[in-house]
Every structure is written in structure tokens, then in C-alpha cells.
């Protein structure tokens, strides 16, 4: 059996004196889709950051394709080059660059100078709103539009593994449906997914496996169709499942 | 070319005459913009980088006698990028997500230390009168006169050509290349750039090498304009060039070029016409005499204050800033209660022992040094208020102190007033000036505030000090700005011991005021504003009021300290004590050691005043080995070591932006806390 694309082993991580993860192990294999669910403050975003190389774990290790990667602020690009892409939560765009420059920064590396125009076209097809505003400074876009820009970058590239953190946050319901539609399309082409999502229903529908994170520990892992029942039986502080 | 009237000919000649200096400003402004755009650092050390290459060029060409092309290659295309790479790797990589204040402090430190380190390492010292020869053959000797009214030499033409070509090339780099795009992206968010698959470290290393090369090029091209190489001249040029860079909001290269040229033209035209006008209208004369040297600073100040776009510009924040751990609380709050008690007891013990030793054993020199340390600590408390509490950086604290000093001098000299009363008036006057200054500059964010205050300091230095009602005018040149010691009833503070007591009392009073301020409404408000201005505004906090008060209080403290320093030395000694460069020095010392606490200010004051005699002159070591004759031969160390160590301190600060003393305290508190807890667990 080949090594999983991404594997976290006994990872502990946090911010300064605050600990957010206490020994988390999780693996995502090729073509697999995993939903990561949990209450606010359970450590989901921290886990996503460790998984994409943004945050250095204070203990444990992160492996991409079986090889341990030395994580850190300066190593996230290695994850990207290995095909692990991360769409961080919130308005994660370069506010001072234009929409097109934001996309070009990723696409030129991924598709080369020749493939740049094709990549931009696909992004504007996915989110026509971005095409209308291609020359606009990204910082002046609305919250939802910035979200689209941040997603367009990763959705168009169809990486080997896509880590998406709260991607539906701030988007209109119709756009959310469209985003999940796109996700299932790129899944069909072989992209593995690690989805962190408050809209549990959507996420579980898309994924075949689920992991429940509570207080920095994974307390349950299993097929996603069983996760609904597990979540019902546990009391969440917020983000009730539907 | 014949022009219709004398006026237009004069105007045109003024413009031509202003073009070469304009090209100098443009070159520096371009490099400054380049650094800011590609690294996000408001690089006041740019002049130091330029100086290093110019000095290396001089050494290689004029001293070693290598050909010009080889000198250019070594100084600009080898040494300069190397300096940039080292700076990036050793310092600025760690500062990417640091605050604007920390970055600025580090670059100020570097601007002093880099030239000294180079001079020491290369055994270089500029000889006055030995001019640098430019890079083009016979650059200073061959003239061209395209319009028949003003001649340009080849060096000047080379400078203008490089400025123009540099603008075009760099603009093309940013517009058309992936590297240009990546450099802009890294400045905004290194992490987001990494998430796009770009190696942010490599990009920023390239950016520093590039901007440093440009600095070196500018340094070598400009050098023939100086009589002798001095890093101070380069530093002043950078401050002036900031005015040109500001016209493009620090990001537009073409505007920096035009801004630099425009500044050169404006100054030249001004100088062409003002003397004539002043001949006709005598009331203009003092302005003409005083304003000319400071014109660039006036222009800079005017641009910053009057041009609204500068005030509105904010640094784009990193959307992934949340990945960084939050700044830790003060170590003192996390200490074990036993440790706190022990620290206090030890503090009292240490101060008592030092006090007793100074009181009974110190000679005149040491008494005077300790008094100076106490007064400098008092002045540093003004930085604690504005930077430590307010989170804003003011580079004109020396000016406020000078206002205090000059007020005492004027009041005592003219009205024979009691100097203590005059000191209070001086503090009040400084507070008024501080409040007035804060009105236009406070809406500026981050580094702009720093530059506006620096422009004010240079303006005061170049214009105000020369007025007889401030600096004493021509009489002061003969007799000095003398200030008597105070006299209260029977107590004559002419005695050094009595004056030391007075200084200590003043320090204690001001410390209590600062602590009260920090714990009170103003302090809490400032803390909230430091956290988030928007969030503070949303709960009804007025940023303006708290900041004006902080500025005024800070200015008053500095004014009082300046007055005391003048009394102590019985002379204002403006150039030695309060000149803008000295004030920059102050700021770096206090911010690097710790500007958040009162102890930090006191320790910084002691370090500033006592480091040189204690450590460099070997007094401390001499006391340890008992006897000066046993000191190693390299003592006393040269004063230049002070500047180099100062730079090293600034570099250390880059790693510990909370302040070095605070960093040490936290480290020891963590260790001792662990030890104490382990012991309690055993018991």
C-alpha cells in the first residue's frame, strides 16, 4: 500500500503558551475525502495550518508522501510543490494586488507562462464576478468576493490534496452550492480533500470519511454516513449539525 | 538659447541648476521606494548601505589604484548585494511580521553601526578634501552646455541617466516579471505567498540583494558631490529623499523620480529668487538665511501633513497574522510571588549600595556621570509614555528636551529667573509644542509619524536654534548657552551631591507620574488603541484625545529632563545633547532595552550614560582585577566600539522586539518559576 499523501503523527501545536492540539494523528490517502468537524475552538483551523506547513508543530511530525517535512513558516511552499494546497479561512487574499495578480501568482508557477491565460479563464468561468473585477485591487472587493478569489486559486489548480478551511463562510447559499459542486467535480478527477466546515451536512455529503475534533483531540473517526449519528449524540457548543 | 525676459531665463537656469541635486534625491528616493516595496522596511539604513559602497569604491580605486570598472564591480556588484543578503538573513527575515516601530528602530541602529563596522573592518577613514572620482572618465572635468545658460558635467549626466534608466528597468521588473509580483506579495504576507507555492525566503533575499545593489550604485554616483565621504551626509540625504519618495506614497517609482527632480528644482528656484526678494524686502532676510538649509525638511513636513493620501495610507495587514503567537504579557506579571519579592528586595539593596558607593566614594567625574544617567533616564521616560504606552514613535524627543534646556537658558539669561521655575515653564512650553505638533501629525500612521517628527527635529535644528530668542544667536556663540545651578533658600545645588539628590527626586516624581498615567484612564485607553484602533473606536474611545495628552505629557517630561541636563552641565550644549542624531540614538537604546516599563527606561539611561566609562574605558574590569595597570593592553577601547556595539544591540533587538531587558527577565522568570514549582511539588 502506498503512503498516504498527508499524514500527521501525534501532532501537538499551539500559539505561544496556548496549546490547541494535543497529540492528533490523521491520514489522508490519495483520492480520499475527509471531513473534519468539531465545535468552535476545538482546534480545526490549527490542524489545517499544521497540515499545510503554516504552523510548526511543537511535537509530533508531518509527512507528505511518506517523507517527513520540516514544517515552518518558511516551508509551506514545499507542501504546495508536493501538491498539498491550502485555502485558509477568512479573507486570505493579497489586499494590495489586483484580482488578476492574486491569481497569476499561483497559476504562473502551476501552469507556466503559457498556461497562465487558460488558468485565469477557468477561474473567471467558475466565478464570473471575479472576471468582471479582474483589474480591481483585491482589498476593495467585498468579503464574499475575496472568499471567491481565495477559492478560485485552489479550485482551478486541482492539487493532489486540497485543504479547505471554512470555505462556505461569508458566501451566499447559491454560491456555496456551486462551490461544493466544484469540489465534487475536482474530487472526481482524483483530488483528495480535507474539509473543515461548519456546514456539516454539506461536508459529510461530499466526503467519505469524517473525523471529530474535540478540545484538541480526535475523538472519533469513521465513515461519514455514520458521523451524523455520532454528532447528534454529542452536545456541541455551537454549529449544530443539520 | 535666448529667452524673452530675464525672469524666465532665471527660472530656467534655476531648473537646470536644480536638476543634478534633484537627480541625487531621485536616486536615493528610488532605492528607498525599491526597498520599501520589496521588503516592507522603511529603511533609514539605506544611506549607510550607499556609504559602504562609496567608501569601498574610494578604497579600491583611489587607494589601491585599481581601474574604475574593477572598483565599480567590487563595490557595487559584489559588496553591495552581499551586504543586502547578510542583512536579510541575519536581521530582516526575523522582522517580516514585526511592527513598523521595531523595523524602524533596527534600521536606525544599522544606519549608525554599518558605516562604523565597515570603517573598522576595511580600516577606512575618509580624508577631507580628497574627492571621490566619478565612474565616468574625467567626469568632473568635461562640461556640456546644451542651452547656453548652465553647464552639466559628465558625472551629473551619468547620475541623471542612471536615475532614468533605473526607473524604467525597475518599473518593468515589477510590471512584467514573476519575481516583481512575488516581491510585492511577500511584503504583504510571506505566508500567503508560500501558500501560492513561492519560496518567500528566496524572494526576499533577492529583493534585499537588489535594493542593496541600487543603494551601492546611488552611493558611488553621488559621492563626487561631497568634499569628503561621511556617513552622516548620506543619512541626511535619505531623510530628504523621503520627501520625494512620499510623493509616490513610497510605492510609485516614477513619482519618486519626479518627486526627487521636483524637489531639486523647487529648492534651486527658491534660492534663485529669494535673495533678490530679500534685498527688496528686508523682513524676508532672516527667513532667507535660515530657511534655505532646512527647505527639504520643510517640504517633507508639508507633504506629510498637508497631503491627505499619506494620512490615509495604512500598511496592508497580513491575513494570516493569526498564525503568530500573540505578544506575551510583561514577565513581571507571570513571576512567582517569591521571585517578585526577591527581585524587589534585591533592587532596593542594589540601589542602596550603588547610592552609598556614589555618595561616599565617587569623585567629581563619577558623580557627574551618575547624575547624567539619572537625568537621561528621566528623559527616557518620555519615550516610555509615547512609544511604550502609546505604541507610536516620535523622533523629536531631543527637540522637546532642547526646548526645556533653551527655556531655562533664556529665562535665566534675560530675566534672571529662578532656574527651577524656568524648568517648569520649559516643560510646559514643550508640552504646548508637543500638543500643537501632535494635531497635524497624529493622524499619520506608523512610520509616517516617525518621519514627520524627524522632519520637525531637523527643522528645529536647522532654523529655530539659530534664532537669538531660542539658541541665543551670536552672543551664545561667544559665551555659550550658560545655565546656572538652582538655589532653593539655603540649599545651593551648585554642589554636585545636592544636584544629584535633586535629579533623583525628579526621576522618582516623574516615574510615579508615568506609572499613574499607565494605570489610569489614559493608559488603558492607549493600551486599547494599541490593540486595535477600530475596536477601540467602536466602544466609544476617542483616539485623538488620548494621543494628544500622551504627546503633551511625553514632551513635558522630555522638556523637564532637558532643563535638568542643561542645569547639570551648566550649559545647554545643544549639538552635543539634543541634536536630531543624538535623539535617534536615545530612541534606539531605550526601545531596544525596553520601552514598556519604568525600569526599562532607568536601565537604558544608565546604559547610555555609563556604558562607555564603565565598560569601554575598562573601569569595571579595572576594579575587578584591582588596578588599572593590570588591564589588558587594548583598554581603553576606542569610542567607535560604542557605535558598533550599539548596532549589535539593534540587531539583537530584531530577535526580541519586546526589548532585551524584558526578554532576559522572561527567560530567567521562566527558569526560576520552573525551579520553584518543582521544589514546591517535592515538598
XYZ file of N, CA and C in Angstrom, chain A residues 15-16 18 49 52 54-55 73-77 80-81 85-86 88 91-97 101 104-106 108-109 113 153, chain B residues 96 176-178 181-182 184-186 188-202 316 319-320 322-326:
192
model
N -0.125 28.312 19.958
C 0.353 29.660 19.703
C 0.968 30.189 20.982
N 2.288 30.340 20.997
C 2.941 30.801 22.218
C 2.609 29.838 23.354
N -0.268 29.055 24.454
C -1.567 28.397 24.321
C -1.448 27.150 23.466
N -3.726 24.357 9.593
C -2.474 25.109 9.430
C -1.256 24.196 9.545
N -0.783 22.153 6.392
C -0.305 22.811 5.176
C 1.063 23.445 5.384
N 1.950 25.753 7.553
C 1.993 27.135 8.040
C 2.473 27.214 9.476
N 2.127 26.201 10.233
C 2.412 26.244 11.661
C 3.346 25.091 12.002
N 7.139 28.368 8.901
C 6.676 29.468 8.062
C 7.374 29.404 6.711
N 8.604 28.969 6.753
C 9.393 29.018 5.537
C 9.259 27.760 4.710
N 8.346 26.865 5.065
C 8.292 25.600 4.338
C 6.941 25.322 3.703
N 5.978 26.228 3.864
C 4.659 25.958 3.295
C 4.755 25.754 1.791
N 5.707 26.447 1.155
C 5.838 26.293 -0.299
C 6.243 24.889 -0.699
N 3.118 22.964 -1.043
C 2.416 23.309 -2.283
C 3.066 22.593 -3.461
N 4.396 22.625 -3.487
C 5.082 21.976 -4.609
C 4.819 20.477 -4.615
N -2.403 21.806 -1.234
C -2.749 23.237 -1.230
C -3.751 23.540 -0.146
N -3.681 24.760 0.335
C -4.474 25.163 1.486
C -5.216 26.449 1.161
N -6.876 29.063 3.213
C -7.067 29.413 4.615
C -8.435 30.063 4.838
N -10.532 36.170 4.821
C -10.240 36.881 3.583
C -8.774 36.731 3.233
N -8.400 35.561 2.822
C -6.976 35.336 2.592
C -6.590 35.681 1.162
N -6.509 36.981 0.891
C -6.050 37.441 -0.421
C -4.984 38.509 -0.192
N -4.218 38.793 -1.235
C -3.258 39.903 -1.152
C -4.021 41.191 -1.425
N -4.269 41.965 -0.369
C -5.161 43.109 -0.500
C -4.613 44.173 -1.446
N -3.286 44.254 -1.591
C -2.742 45.355 -2.393
C -2.526 44.953 -3.847
N -2.729 43.683 -4.170
C -2.580 43.253 -5.567
C -3.955 43.193 -6.226
N -3.566 39.656 -10.471
C -2.229 39.392 -9.912
C -2.284 38.331 -8.822
N -2.510 35.156 -10.714
C -1.320 34.881 -11.522
C -0.181 34.352 -10.662
N -0.099 34.843 -9.421
C 0.988 34.420 -8.542
C 0.991 32.901 -8.392
N -0.221 32.325 -8.251
C -0.307 30.867 -8.141
C -0.201 30.189 -9.493
N 0.958 31.024 -12.452
C 2.166 31.031 -13.269
C 3.123 29.928 -12.831
N 3.157 29.687 -11.493
C 4.003 28.610 -11.022
C 3.417 27.254 -11.433
N 4.090 30.093 -17.882
C 3.667 31.323 -18.527
C 2.621 31.039 -19.610
N -8.238 30.246 -6.613
C -6.828 29.888 -6.702
C -6.636 28.383 -6.546
N 9.985 40.155 9.516
C 8.958 40.302 8.483
C 7.602 40.643 9.053
N 6.259 43.328 -15.346
C 6.214 42.201 -16.283
C 6.787 40.893 -15.761
N 7.455 40.898 -14.614
C 8.086 39.636 -14.234
C 7.420 39.009 -13.019
N 7.557 37.698 -12.951
C 7.029 36.931 -11.834
C 7.749 37.346 -10.542
N 6.251 40.463 -9.104
C 4.973 40.176 -8.448
C 5.201 39.479 -7.104
N 6.123 38.493 -7.115
C 6.386 37.758 -5.871
C 6.922 38.684 -4.784
N 6.334 41.862 -4.318
C 5.237 42.648 -3.734
C 4.370 41.774 -2.840
N 4.177 40.513 -3.255
C 3.339 39.612 -2.467
C 3.986 39.293 -1.118
N 5.300 39.070 -1.125
C 5.983 38.705 0.123
C 5.866 39.818 1.157
N 3.461 41.807 1.613
C 2.149 41.832 2.238
C 1.941 40.627 3.160
N 2.269 39.466 2.678
C 2.100 38.286 3.526
C 3.026 37.180 3.065
N 4.130 36.979 3.784
C 5.043 35.897 3.394
C 4.341 34.542 3.402
N 3.420 34.349 4.335
C 2.770 33.038 4.437
C 1.835 32.780 3.273
N 1.075 33.818 2.907
C 0.180 33.642 1.761
C 0.997 33.357 0.507
N 2.150 34.019 0.404
C 2.994 33.789 -0.763
C 3.459 32.340 -0.795
N 3.798 31.827 0.374
C 4.218 30.429 0.433
C 3.077 29.515 0.029
N 1.862 29.877 0.429
C 0.718 29.048 0.062
C 0.468 29.079 -1.442
N 1.033 30.060 -2.132
C 0.961 30.058 -3.596
C 2.117 29.258 -4.189
N 2.916 28.641 -3.353
C 3.997 27.794 -3.848
C 5.281 28.530 -4.141
N 5.398 29.760 -3.618
C 6.605 30.545 -3.888
C 7.477 30.530 -2.636
N 8.772 30.314 -2.819
C 9.698 30.296 -1.684
C 9.972 31.736 -1.228
N 9.290 32.130 -0.154
C 9.347 33.527 0.279
C 10.756 33.946 0.693
N 11.512 33.037 1.285
C 12.865 33.396 1.712
C 13.748 33.764 0.538
N 13.633 32.975 -0.533
C 14.479 33.259 -1.684
C 14.090 34.599 -2.297
N -0.905 47.315 4.595
C -1.817 46.201 4.428
C -1.461 45.147 5.467
N -3.191 38.718 6.188
C -4.405 37.978 6.565
C -4.099 36.746 7.407
N -2.855 36.297 7.392
C -2.511 35.118 8.183
C -1.737 35.486 9.446
N -2.700 35.725 12.266
C -3.140 34.924 13.408
C -2.262 33.719 13.687
N -1.430 33.345 12.708
C -0.554 32.195 12.912
C 0.531 32.527 13.946
N 0.893 33.834 14.019
C 1.910 34.229 15.003
C 1.325 34.180 16.400
N 2.113 33.712 17.365
C 1.619 33.764 18.733
C 1.416 35.210 19.167
N 0.426 35.479 20.015
C 0.201 36.845 20.473
C 1.365 37.321 21.323
